[in-house]
Amino acid sequence: MEQITDHTFITSRLISWYNEHKRDLPWRATSDPYLVWLSEVILQQTRVAQGWNYYLRFVDRFPDVQSLAEAEEEEVLKLWQGLGYYTRARNLHAAAIQITHDFDGKFPSDYTHILSLKGVGKYTAAAIASIAFQEPYAVVDGNVFRVLSRLFAIETPIDTTAGKKTISELAQLLIHPDQPGTYNQAIMDFGAMVCTPSQPKCSDCPLQDFCKAYELREVSLFPVTSRKVAIRNRYFNYFYIIQGGFTFIQKRSESDIWKNLYEFPLVETTEAVDFPALSQTDAFTQLFPKEISLTVDHCHNAKHQLSHQILHTKFYKVELPEGVTFNPPESIIRIEEKDLANYPVSRLTEKYLELI
Ligand code: SF4
């Protein structure tokens, strides 16, 4: 897999970023498996800010497995009150009893035995095994799905068996063999602080130069899910207008592909149309009123595949005589042709510019 060649750089960048920016959380100060477990269970379906005090109260009342195992379930539930998902508290208590019975009161120290504890799934087992025992098991949860699907522009929907397998394998490949716990916490914090579900901080991202979704300018399309995956055909007709030494561009502002990138004036149609049909559309006549006569220099056809859109595009290069008054809609700006390269554009437009 070609995309994996960068994995050691990604891992070391993530760990360096984490060492500098990690959140100062009370459970970070320990590698005691009981405390790691407690924090992981509390944080399932709970925000850090809400879980923080519960964690401190639990540690205060039940500082170790024995004290938790000896408590009445009712007391555990009372202390849990307000956190919701009470099965977590019942399982916590039951697993503490299981540890005293099956493991002589000593927290199991390998992934398989940790996974055998009541209520402990793969994610929690990987977190405990890696943080407390340096076992190289990568955590995979919503954060990891999102970060890796963007970094590697994974087009397989993440809610399918194949998508889950791809992400799990990538996560396992990225884990640092000597610092698995640090790596796991790094990718979790990174997903929570930088590569967030909406408005990821790409401009400050330490992984920007490895990120395929960023390179494709398609961050908003990832992660792909089977709900989002229906392929849509779109028909873009661009106009590269030349007048004297000037040309015209506009900034995409809709919540659509390529938001905030620039492009040539565009007429989108619902199907492929030739120039005579295009020139009859309302959008075309708004751009070029009837009194303007255009000379089409060339028309370049290009098909551009995004993760779930196929863009059928035509780039018309048109010449406007210098004396002609051209008043395009406000969203379109007039720039010197030589300045085109200063504006961020989609890969599609970039390829066209390279061509001409
Ligand atoms: S560049 Fe953006 S999308 Fe890519 S990893 Fe960084 S924050 Fe996430």
mmCIF file of C-alpha atoms and ligand atoms in Angstrom:
data_model
loop_
_atom_site.group_PDB
_atom_site.id
_atom_site.type_symbol
_atom_site.label_atom_id
_atom_site.label_comp_id
_atom_site.label_asym_id
_atom_site.label_seq_id
_atom_site.Cartn_x
_atom_site.Cartn_y
_atom_site.Cartn_z
ATOM 1 C CA MET A 1 0.000 0.000 0.000
ATOM 2 C CA GLU A 2 1.634 3.191 -1.204
ATOM 3 C CA GLN A 3 -0.050 5.327 1.456
ATOM 4 C CA ILE A 4 1.719 3.539 4.265
ATOM 5 C CA THR A 5 5.228 4.679 3.366
ATOM 6 C CA ASP A 6 4.824 7.802 5.494
ATOM 7 C CA HIS A 7 3.611 6.004 8.578
ATOM 8 C CA THR A 8 6.723 6.396 10.723
ATOM 9 C CA PHE A 9 6.791 10.145 10.062
ATOM 10 C CA ILE A 10 3.131 10.438 10.942
ATOM 11 C CA THR A 11 3.658 8.517 14.184
ATOM 12 C CA SER A 12 6.624 10.591 15.270
ATOM 13 C CA ARG A 13 4.912 13.884 14.349
ATOM 14 C CA LEU A 14 1.846 12.849 16.323
ATOM 15 C CA ILE A 15 3.931 11.976 19.366
ATOM 16 C CA SER A 16 5.942 15.231 19.177
ATOM 17 C CA TRP A 17 2.721 17.209 18.839
ATOM 18 C CA TYR A 18 1.254 15.342 21.826
ATOM 19 C CA ASN A 19 4.287 15.949 24.016
ATOM 20 C CA GLU A 20 3.878 19.654 23.428
ATOM 21 C CA HIS A 21 0.099 20.017 23.459
ATOM 22 C CA LYS A 22 -1.390 17.162 25.462
ATOM 23 C CA ARG A 23 -4.292 17.943 27.728
ATOM 24 C CA ASP A 24 -3.404 17.981 31.385
ATOM 25 C CA LEU A 25 -5.887 15.400 32.642
ATOM 26 C CA PRO A 26 -5.805 13.794 36.122
ATOM 27 C CA TRP A 27 -5.566 10.221 34.781
ATOM 28 C CA ARG A 28 -2.579 11.112 32.627
ATOM 29 C CA ALA A 29 -0.378 11.209 35.727
ATOM 30 C CA THR A 30 -0.591 7.445 36.210
ATOM 31 C CA SER A 31 -0.030 4.150 34.443
ATOM 32 C CA ASP A 32 -1.872 2.188 37.145
ATOM 33 C CA PRO A 33 -4.137 -0.122 35.083
ATOM 34 C CA TYR A 34 -7.005 0.235 37.554
ATOM 35 C CA LEU A 35 -6.990 4.029 37.233
ATOM 36 C CA VAL A 36 -6.560 3.912 33.454
ATOM 37 C CA TRP A 37 -9.523 1.528 33.279
ATOM 38 C CA LEU A 38 -11.625 3.737 35.541
ATOM 39 C CA SER A 39 -10.913 6.835 33.438
ATOM 40 C CA GLU A 40 -11.634 5.017 30.170
ATOM 41 C CA VAL A 41 -14.977 3.690 31.416
ATOM 42 C CA ILE A 42 -16.021 7.083 32.782
ATOM 43 C CA LEU A 43 -15.079 8.782 29.508
ATOM 44 C CA GLN A 44 -17.176 6.465 27.335
ATOM 45 C CA GLN A 45 -20.152 8.557 26.161
ATOM 46 C CA THR A 46 -19.090 11.346 28.565
ATOM 47 C CA ARG A 47 -17.321 14.625 27.921
ATOM 48 C CA VAL A 48 -13.969 15.153 29.643
ATOM 49 C CA ALA A 49 -15.243 18.183 31.587
ATOM 50 C CA GLN A 50 -18.139 16.177 32.984
ATOM 51 C CA GLY A 51 -16.140 13.020 33.704
ATOM 52 C CA TRP A 52 -13.304 14.816 35.511
ATOM 53 C CA ASN A 53 -15.004 15.213 38.923
ATOM 54 C CA TYR A 54 -16.535 11.746 38.790
ATOM 55 C CA TYR A 55 -13.083 10.311 38.248
ATOM 56 C CA LEU A 56 -11.675 12.217 41.236
ATOM 57 C CA ARG A 57 -14.583 11.117 43.456
ATOM 58 C CA PHE A 58 -14.256 7.494 42.415
ATOM 59 C CA VAL A 59 -10.512 7.455 43.024
ATOM 60 C CA ASP A 60 -11.047 9.039 46.404
ATOM 61 C CA ARG A 61 -13.704 6.514 47.495
ATOM 62 C CA PHE A 62 -12.331 3.466 45.619
ATOM 63 C CA PRO A 63 -8.576 3.915 45.287
ATOM 64 C CA ASP A 64 -7.989 0.330 44.113
ATOM 65 C CA VAL A 65 -9.672 -2.774 42.733
ATOM 66 C CA GLN A 66 -10.170 -4.294 46.212
ATOM 67 C CA SER A 67 -12.086 -1.343 47.615
ATOM 68 C CA LEU A 68 -14.353 -1.296 44.551
ATOM 69 C CA ALA A 69 -14.940 -5.072 44.697
ATOM 70 C CA GLU A 70 -15.854 -4.887 48.401
ATOM 71 C CA ALA A 71 -18.403 -2.092 47.943
ATOM 72 C CA GLU A 72 -22.134 -2.648 47.597
ATOM 73 C CA GLU A 73 -23.349 -2.154 44.022
ATOM 74 C CA GLU A 74 -25.799 0.410 45.313
ATOM 75 C CA GLU A 75 -23.005 2.615 46.587
ATOM 76 C CA VAL A 76 -21.221 2.399 43.226
ATOM 77 C CA LEU A 77 -24.407 3.378 41.420
ATOM 78 C CA LYS A 78 -24.972 6.264 43.821
ATOM 79 C CA LEU A 79 -21.509 7.627 43.132
ATOM 80 C CA TRP A 80 -22.157 7.210 39.393
ATOM 81 C CA GLN A 81 -25.455 9.085 39.617
ATOM 82 C CA GLY A 82 -25.787 11.730 36.920
ATOM 83 C CA LEU A 83 -23.313 10.172 34.472
ATOM 84 C CA GLY A 84 -25.929 8.008 32.722
ATOM 85 C CA TYR A 85 -25.425 4.643 31.028
ATOM 86 C CA TYR A 86 -25.495 2.877 34.394
ATOM 87 C CA THR A 87 -24.497 -0.443 32.833
ATOM 88 C CA ARG A 88 -20.974 0.990 32.847
ATOM 89 C CA ALA A 89 -21.050 1.282 36.653
ATOM 90 C CA ARG A 90 -22.528 -2.194 37.113
ATOM 91 C CA ASN A 91 -19.903 -3.689 34.814
ATOM 92 C CA LEU A 92 -17.146 -1.798 36.587
ATOM 93 C CA HIS A 93 -18.215 -3.264 39.890
ATOM 94 C CA ALA A 94 -18.710 -6.771 38.460
ATOM 95 C CA ALA A 95 -15.286 -6.689 36.792
ATOM 96 C CA ALA A 96 -13.628 -5.618 40.052
ATOM 97 C CA ILE A 97 -15.161 -8.702 41.722
ATOM 98 C CA GLN A 98 -14.032 -10.795 38.722
ATOM 99 C CA ILE A 99 -10.460 -9.543 39.204
ATOM 100 C CA THR A 100 -10.462 -10.520 42.895
ATOM 101 C CA HIS A 101 -11.815 -14.005 42.060
ATOM 102 C CA ASP A 102 -10.060 -14.879 38.805
ATOM 103 C CA PHE A 103 -6.826 -12.889 39.025
ATOM 104 C CA ASP A 104 -6.081 -12.930 42.779
ATOM 105 C CA GLY A 105 -7.011 -9.274 43.017
ATOM 106 C CA LYS A 106 -4.250 -8.281 40.609
ATOM 107 C CA PHE A 107 -5.252 -6.382 37.469
ATOM 108 C CA PRO A 108 -4.564 -8.653 34.452
ATOM 109 C CA SER A 109 -1.515 -7.492 32.544
ATOM 110 C CA ASP A 110 -2.154 -8.652 28.979
ATOM 111 C CA TYR A 111 -4.647 -7.653 26.323
ATOM 112 C CA THR A 112 -6.497 -10.970 26.108
ATOM 113 C CA HIS A 113 -7.130 -11.206 29.847
ATOM 114 C CA ILE A 114 -8.075 -7.543 30.069
ATOM 115 C CA LEU A 115 -10.557 -8.129 27.225
ATOM 116 C CA SER A 116 -12.127 -10.957 29.266
ATOM 117 C CA LEU A 117 -13.246 -8.505 31.985
ATOM 118 C CA LYS A 118 -16.928 -7.717 32.129
ATOM 119 C CA GLY A 119 -17.845 -4.665 30.077
ATOM 120 C CA VAL A 120 -14.359 -4.272 28.576
ATOM 121 C CA GLY A 121 -14.369 -4.072 24.775
ATOM 122 C CA LYS A 122 -11.500 -3.948 22.306
ATOM 123 C CA TYR A 123 -11.061 -0.186 22.591
ATOM 124 C CA THR A 124 -10.767 -0.147 26.393
ATOM 125 C CA ALA A 125 -8.580 -3.273 26.424
ATOM 126 C CA ALA A 126 -6.207 -1.657 23.895
ATOM 127 C CA ALA A 127 -6.081 1.578 25.927
ATOM 128 C CA ILE A 128 -5.283 -0.210 29.203
ATOM 129 C CA ALA A 129 -2.839 -2.706 27.657
ATOM 130 C CA SER A 130 -0.924 0.038 25.844
ATOM 131 C CA ILE A 131 -0.903 2.721 28.547
ATOM 132 C CA ALA A 132 -0.346 0.489 31.583
ATOM 133 C CA PHE A 133 1.632 -2.401 30.073
ATOM 134 C CA GLN A 134 3.170 -0.992 26.844
ATOM 135 C CA GLU A 135 1.453 -3.650 24.747
ATOM 136 C CA PRO A 136 1.215 -2.507 21.086
ATOM 137 C CA TYR A 137 -2.549 -2.556 20.622
ATOM 138 C CA ALA A 138 -3.929 0.446 18.737
ATOM 139 C CA VAL A 139 -7.133 2.057 19.937
ATOM 140 C CA VAL A 140 -9.789 2.476 17.267
ATOM 141 C CA ASP A 141 -12.805 4.675 17.936
ATOM 142 C CA GLY A 142 -14.642 7.537 16.249
ATOM 143 C CA ASN A 143 -11.648 9.871 16.605
ATOM 144 C CA VAL A 144 -9.301 7.377 15.000
ATOM 145 C CA PHE A 145 -11.748 6.571 12.200
ATOM 146 C CA ARG A 146 -12.022 10.255 11.371
ATOM 147 C CA VAL A 147 -8.314 11.107 11.561
ATOM 148 C CA LEU A 148 -7.110 8.107 9.556
ATOM 149 C CA SER A 149 -9.864 8.297 6.963
ATOM 150 C CA ARG A 150 -8.813 11.896 6.271
ATOM 151 C CA LEU A 151 -5.070 11.330 6.433
ATOM 152 C CA PHE A 152 -5.231 8.505 3.899
ATOM 153 C CA ALA A 153 -8.375 9.655 2.046
ATOM 154 C CA ILE A 154 -9.998 6.275 2.647
ATOM 155 C CA GLU A 155 -12.849 5.944 0.204
ATOM 156 C CA THR A 156 -14.248 2.711 1.626
ATOM 157 C CA PRO A 157 -17.163 3.711 3.877
ATOM 158 C CA ILE A 158 -16.063 3.440 7.496
ATOM 159 C CA ASP A 159 -19.347 1.875 8.571
ATOM 160 C CA THR A 160 -18.692 -1.243 6.501
ATOM 161 C CA THR A 161 -16.698 -4.317 7.509
ATOM 162 C CA ALA A 162 -14.097 -3.524 4.854
ATOM 163 C CA GLY A 163 -13.777 0.100 6.008
ATOM 164 C CA LYS A 164 -13.381 -0.890 9.655
ATOM 165 C CA LYS A 165 -10.755 -3.455 8.713
ATOM 166 C CA THR A 166 -8.780 -0.913 6.666
ATOM 167 C CA ILE A 167 -8.754 1.650 9.481
ATOM 168 C CA SER A 168 -7.893 -0.943 12.162
ATOM 169 C CA GLU A 169 -4.970 -2.199 10.081
ATOM 170 C CA LEU A 170 -3.707 1.321 9.485
ATOM 171 C CA ALA A 171 -4.003 2.155 13.194
ATOM 172 C CA GLN A 172 -2.044 -0.975 14.064
ATOM 173 C CA LEU A 173 0.598 -0.061 11.521
ATOM 174 C CA LEU A 174 0.987 3.437 12.915
ATOM 175 C CA ILE A 175 1.331 2.478 16.567
ATOM 176 C CA HIS A 176 4.766 3.162 18.011
ATOM 177 C CA PRO A 177 6.248 -0.183 19.159
ATOM 178 C CA ASP A 178 8.080 1.373 22.112
ATOM 179 C CA GLN A 179 5.524 4.023 23.073
ATOM 180 C CA PRO A 180 2.148 2.459 22.265
ATOM 181 C CA GLY A 181 0.343 4.201 25.121
ATOM 182 C CA THR A 182 1.711 7.596 24.153
ATOM 183 C CA TYR A 183 0.766 7.033 20.509
ATOM 184 C CA ASN A 184 -2.790 5.993 21.448
ATOM 185 C CA GLN A 185 -3.281 9.027 23.657
ATOM 186 C CA ALA A 186 -1.696 11.244 21.001
ATOM 187 C CA ILE A 187 -4.128 10.233 18.253
ATOM 188 C CA MET A 188 -7.067 10.605 20.638
ATOM 189 C CA ASP A 189 -6.040 14.120 21.679
ATOM 190 C CA PHE A 190 -5.225 15.006 18.083
ATOM 191 C CA GLY A 191 -8.717 13.938 16.986
ATOM 192 C CA ALA A 192 -10.300 15.891 19.840
ATOM 193 C CA MET A 193 -8.215 19.056 19.425
ATOM 194 C CA VAL A 194 -7.006 19.379 15.802
ATOM 195 C CA CYS A 195 -8.709 16.991 13.388
ATOM 196 C CA THR A 196 -12.140 17.674 14.842
ATOM 197 C CA PRO A 197 -15.424 16.499 13.264
ATOM 198 C CA SER A 198 -16.304 19.951 11.963
ATOM 199 C CA GLN A 199 -13.883 22.725 11.111
ATOM 200 C CA PRO A 200 -10.655 20.783 11.613
ATOM 201 C CA LYS A 201 -7.662 23.055 12.199
ATOM 202 C CA CYS A 202 -5.891 22.112 8.981
ATOM 203 C CA SER A 203 -3.882 25.323 8.759
ATOM 204 C CA ASP A 204 -2.173 24.554 12.103
ATOM 205 C CA CYS A 205 -2.038 20.806 11.599
ATOM 206 C CA PRO A 206 1.328 19.115 12.093
ATOM 207 C CA LEU A 207 0.266 16.352 9.676
ATOM 208 C CA GLN A 208 -0.907 18.659 6.915
ATOM 209 C CA ASP A 209 1.871 17.668 4.510
ATOM 210 C CA PHE A 210 0.960 13.963 4.855
ATOM 211 C CA CYS A 211 -2.780 14.438 4.645
ATOM 212 C CA LYS A 212 -4.317 13.102 1.439
ATOM 213 C CA ALA A 213 -7.748 14.661 2.076
ATOM 214 C CA TYR A 214 -6.076 18.041 2.545
ATOM 215 C CA GLU A 215 -3.999 17.597 -0.585
ATOM 216 C CA LEU A 216 -7.158 16.762 -2.542
ATOM 217 C CA ARG A 217 -8.929 19.721 -0.872
ATOM 218 C CA GLU A 218 -11.686 17.362 0.131
ATOM 219 C CA VAL A 219 -11.407 17.273 3.911
ATOM 220 C CA SER A 220 -15.150 17.785 4.346
ATOM 221 C CA LEU A 221 -15.877 14.608 2.381
ATOM 222 C CA PHE A 222 -14.130 12.373 4.912
ATOM 223 C CA PRO A 223 -14.873 10.125 6.668
ATOM 224 C CA VAL A 224 -16.987 8.522 3.955
ATOM 225 C CA THR A 225 -19.970 6.558 5.216
ATOM 226 C CA SER A 226 -22.282 4.309 3.238
ATOM 227 C CA ARG A 227 -25.038 6.913 3.684
ATOM 228 C CA LYS A 228 -22.879 9.534 2.028
ATOM 229 C CA VAL A 229 -21.441 7.378 -0.685
ATOM 230 C CA ALA A 230 -24.003 7.649 -3.507
ATOM 231 C CA ILE A 231 -22.140 8.969 -6.514
ATOM 232 C CA ARG A 232 -23.455 12.222 -7.910
ATOM 233 C CA ASN A 233 -22.759 13.433 -11.432
ATOM 234 C CA ARG A 234 -22.322 17.179 -11.823
ATOM 235 C CA TYR A 235 -21.789 19.289 -14.923
ATOM 236 C CA PHE A 236 -19.519 22.302 -14.588
ATOM 237 C CA ASN A 237 -18.991 24.821 -17.382
ATOM 238 C CA TYR A 238 -16.169 27.191 -16.554
ATOM 239 C CA PHE A 239 -15.262 30.381 -18.376
ATOM 240 C CA TYR A 240 -11.676 31.467 -18.543
ATOM 241 C CA ILE A 241 -12.327 35.002 -19.712
ATOM 242 C CA ILE A 242 -9.525 37.094 -21.113
ATOM 243 C CA GLN A 243 -9.857 40.831 -21.528
ATOM 244 C CA GLY A 244 -6.634 42.712 -22.100
ATOM 245 C CA GLY A 245 -4.235 41.364 -19.486
ATOM 246 C CA PHE A 246 -7.082 40.600 -17.084
ATOM 247 C CA THR A 247 -9.182 37.598 -16.174
ATOM 248 C CA PHE A 248 -12.053 36.906 -13.782
ATOM 249 C CA ILE A 249 -12.408 34.566 -10.815
ATOM 250 C CA GLN A 250 -14.788 33.900 -7.937
ATOM 251 C CA LYS A 251 -14.515 32.392 -4.498
ATOM 252 C CA ARG A 252 -16.612 29.349 -3.665
ATOM 253 C CA SER A 253 -18.597 30.151 -0.578
ATOM 254 C CA GLU A 254 -21.392 27.591 -0.505
ATOM 255 C CA SER A 255 -21.125 24.628 1.837
ATOM 256 C CA ASP A 256 -20.087 22.448 -1.033
ATOM 257 C CA ILE A 257 -16.840 21.077 -2.374
ATOM 258 C CA TRP A 258 -13.831 23.406 -2.399
ATOM 259 C CA LYS A 259 -15.248 25.997 -0.014
ATOM 260 C CA ASN A 260 -13.137 29.196 -0.009
ATOM 261 C CA LEU A 261 -11.115 28.168 -3.057
ATOM 262 C CA TYR A 262 -11.163 30.261 -6.195
ATOM 263 C CA GLU A 263 -12.332 29.243 -9.636
ATOM 264 C CA PHE A 264 -13.307 30.714 -12.962
ATOM 265 C CA PRO A 265 -16.893 31.893 -13.384
ATOM 266 C CA LEU A 266 -19.047 28.791 -13.456
ATOM 267 C CA VAL A 267 -22.345 27.757 -14.911
ATOM 268 C CA GLU A 268 -23.473 24.447 -13.463
ATOM 269 C CA THR A 269 -26.039 22.530 -15.471
ATOM 270 C CA THR A 270 -28.055 19.440 -14.607
ATOM 271 C CA GLU A 271 -26.763 17.531 -17.621
ATOM 272 C CA ALA A 272 -24.038 17.775 -20.252
ATOM 273 C CA VAL A 273 -24.795 20.583 -22.705
ATOM 274 C CA ASP A 274 -23.034 21.944 -25.763
ATOM 275 C CA PHE A 275 -22.241 25.636 -26.180
ATOM 276 C CA PRO A 276 -25.420 26.633 -28.088
ATOM 277 C CA ALA A 277 -27.595 25.011 -25.373
ATOM 278 C CA LEU A 278 -25.451 26.457 -22.597
ATOM 279 C CA SER A 279 -25.785 29.963 -24.010
ATOM 280 C CA GLN A 280 -29.581 29.684 -23.652
ATOM 281 C CA THR A 281 -29.476 29.058 -19.887
ATOM 282 C CA ASP A 282 -30.410 31.807 -17.404
ATOM 283 C CA ALA A 283 -27.116 31.483 -15.566
ATOM 284 C CA PHE A 284 -25.205 32.024 -18.799
ATOM 285 C CA THR A 285 -27.179 35.120 -19.795
ATOM 286 C CA GLN A 286 -26.727 36.560 -16.281
ATOM 287 C CA LEU A 287 -23.003 36.200 -16.753
ATOM 288 C CA PHE A 288 -22.903 37.293 -20.378
ATOM 289 C CA PRO A 289 -25.809 39.553 -21.335
ATOM 290 C CA LYS A 290 -26.985 39.082 -24.893
ATOM 291 C CA GLU A 291 -25.294 42.240 -26.183
ATOM 292 C CA ILE A 292 -21.867 40.788 -25.438
ATOM 293 C CA SER A 293 -20.528 38.739 -28.273
ATOM 294 C CA LEU A 294 -18.010 36.137 -27.236
ATOM 295 C CA THR A 295 -15.259 34.457 -29.133
ATOM 296 C CA VAL A 296 -14.601 30.959 -27.852
ATOM 297 C CA ASP A 297 -10.903 30.283 -28.201
ATOM 298 C CA HIS A 298 -11.043 26.672 -27.078
ATOM 299 C CA CYS A 299 -13.059 24.265 -24.980
ATOM 300 C CA HIS A 300 -11.231 21.787 -22.814
ATOM 301 C CA ASN A 301 -13.190 18.799 -21.493
ATOM 302 C CA ALA A 302 -12.158 17.124 -18.253
ATOM 303 C CA LYS A 303 -13.659 14.508 -16.002
ATOM 304 C CA HIS A 304 -12.742 14.899 -12.354
ATOM 305 C CA GLN A 305 -13.474 12.211 -9.817
ATOM 306 C CA LEU A 306 -14.030 13.134 -6.186
ATOM 307 C CA SER A 307 -14.804 10.565 -3.549
ATOM 308 C CA HIS A 308 -18.513 10.555 -4.312
ATOM 309 C CA GLN A 309 -18.978 13.038 -7.091
ATOM 310 C CA ILE A 310 -18.001 12.869 -10.728
ATOM 311 C CA LEU A 311 -17.501 16.304 -12.219
ATOM 312 C CA HIS A 312 -17.957 16.514 -15.976
ATOM 313 C CA THR A 313 -16.314 19.796 -16.781
ATOM 314 C CA LYS A 314 -15.776 22.049 -19.742
ATOM 315 C CA PHE A 315 -13.377 24.949 -19.618
ATOM 316 C CA TYR A 316 -14.236 27.555 -22.221
ATOM 317 C CA LYS A 317 -11.527 30.058 -22.922
ATOM 318 C CA VAL A 318 -13.267 33.168 -24.205
ATOM 319 C CA GLU A 319 -11.899 36.473 -25.407
ATOM 320 C CA LEU A 320 -13.593 39.783 -24.770
ATOM 321 C CA PRO A 321 -12.407 42.741 -26.818
ATOM 322 C CA GLU A 322 -10.837 45.405 -24.604
ATOM 323 C CA GLY A 323 -13.461 48.025 -25.383
ATOM 324 C CA VAL A 324 -16.417 45.842 -24.363
ATOM 325 C CA THR A 325 -18.022 46.718 -21.025
ATOM 326 C CA PHE A 326 -18.249 43.574 -18.955
ATOM 327 C CA ASN A 327 -20.069 43.847 -15.616
ATOM 328 C CA PRO A 328 -20.143 40.382 -14.088
ATOM 329 C CA PRO A 329 -22.078 39.602 -10.882
ATOM 330 C CA GLU A 330 -20.524 40.998 -7.686
ATOM 331 C CA SER A 331 -19.094 37.682 -6.583
ATOM 332 C CA ILE A 332 -16.756 37.709 -9.587
ATOM 333 C CA ILE A 333 -13.554 39.703 -9.289
ATOM 334 C CA ARG A 334 -11.260 41.019 -11.979
ATOM 335 C CA ILE A 335 -7.578 40.254 -11.558
ATOM 336 C CA GLU A 336 -4.457 40.517 -13.625
ATOM 337 C CA GLU A 337 -3.880 37.259 -15.449
ATOM 338 C CA LYS A 338 -0.360 37.010 -14.115
ATOM 339 C CA ASP A 339 -1.742 36.975 -10.542
ATOM 340 C CA LEU A 340 -3.828 33.847 -11.073
ATOM 341 C CA ALA A 341 -1.166 31.678 -9.479
ATOM 342 C CA ASN A 342 -1.517 33.577 -6.178
ATOM 343 C CA TYR A 343 -5.037 32.286 -5.550
ATOM 344 C CA PRO A 344 -5.798 28.883 -4.004
ATOM 345 C CA VAL A 345 -7.689 26.743 -6.484
ATOM 346 C CA SER A 346 -9.010 23.177 -6.696
ATOM 347 C CA ARG A 347 -6.879 20.435 -8.179
ATOM 348 C CA LEU A 348 -9.219 20.449 -11.183
ATOM 349 C CA THR A 349 -8.530 24.121 -11.938
ATOM 350 C CA GLU A 350 -4.860 23.678 -11.138
ATOM 351 C CA LYS A 351 -4.617 20.896 -13.755
ATOM 352 C CA TYR A 352 -6.307 23.079 -16.320
ATOM 353 C CA LEU A 353 -3.914 25.935 -15.594
ATOM 354 C CA GLU A 354 -0.964 23.594 -15.927
ATOM 355 C CA LEU A 355 -2.316 22.492 -19.276
ATOM 356 C CA ILE A 356 -2.652 25.971 -20.710
HETATM 357 S S1 SF4 B 1 -4.746 18.490 7.519
HETATM 358 FE FE1 SF4 B 1 -6.804 18.749 8.390
HETATM 359 S S2 SF4 B 1 -7.890 16.892 7.784
HETATM 360 FE FE2 SF4 B 1 -5.740 16.477 7.531
HETATM 361 S S3 SF4 B 1 -5.109 15.509 9.437
HETATM 362 FE FE3 SF4 B 1 -4.712 17.702 9.633
HETATM 363 S S4 SF4 B 1 -6.529 18.548 10.590
HETATM 364 FE FE4 SF4 B 1 -7.075 16.505 9.839
#
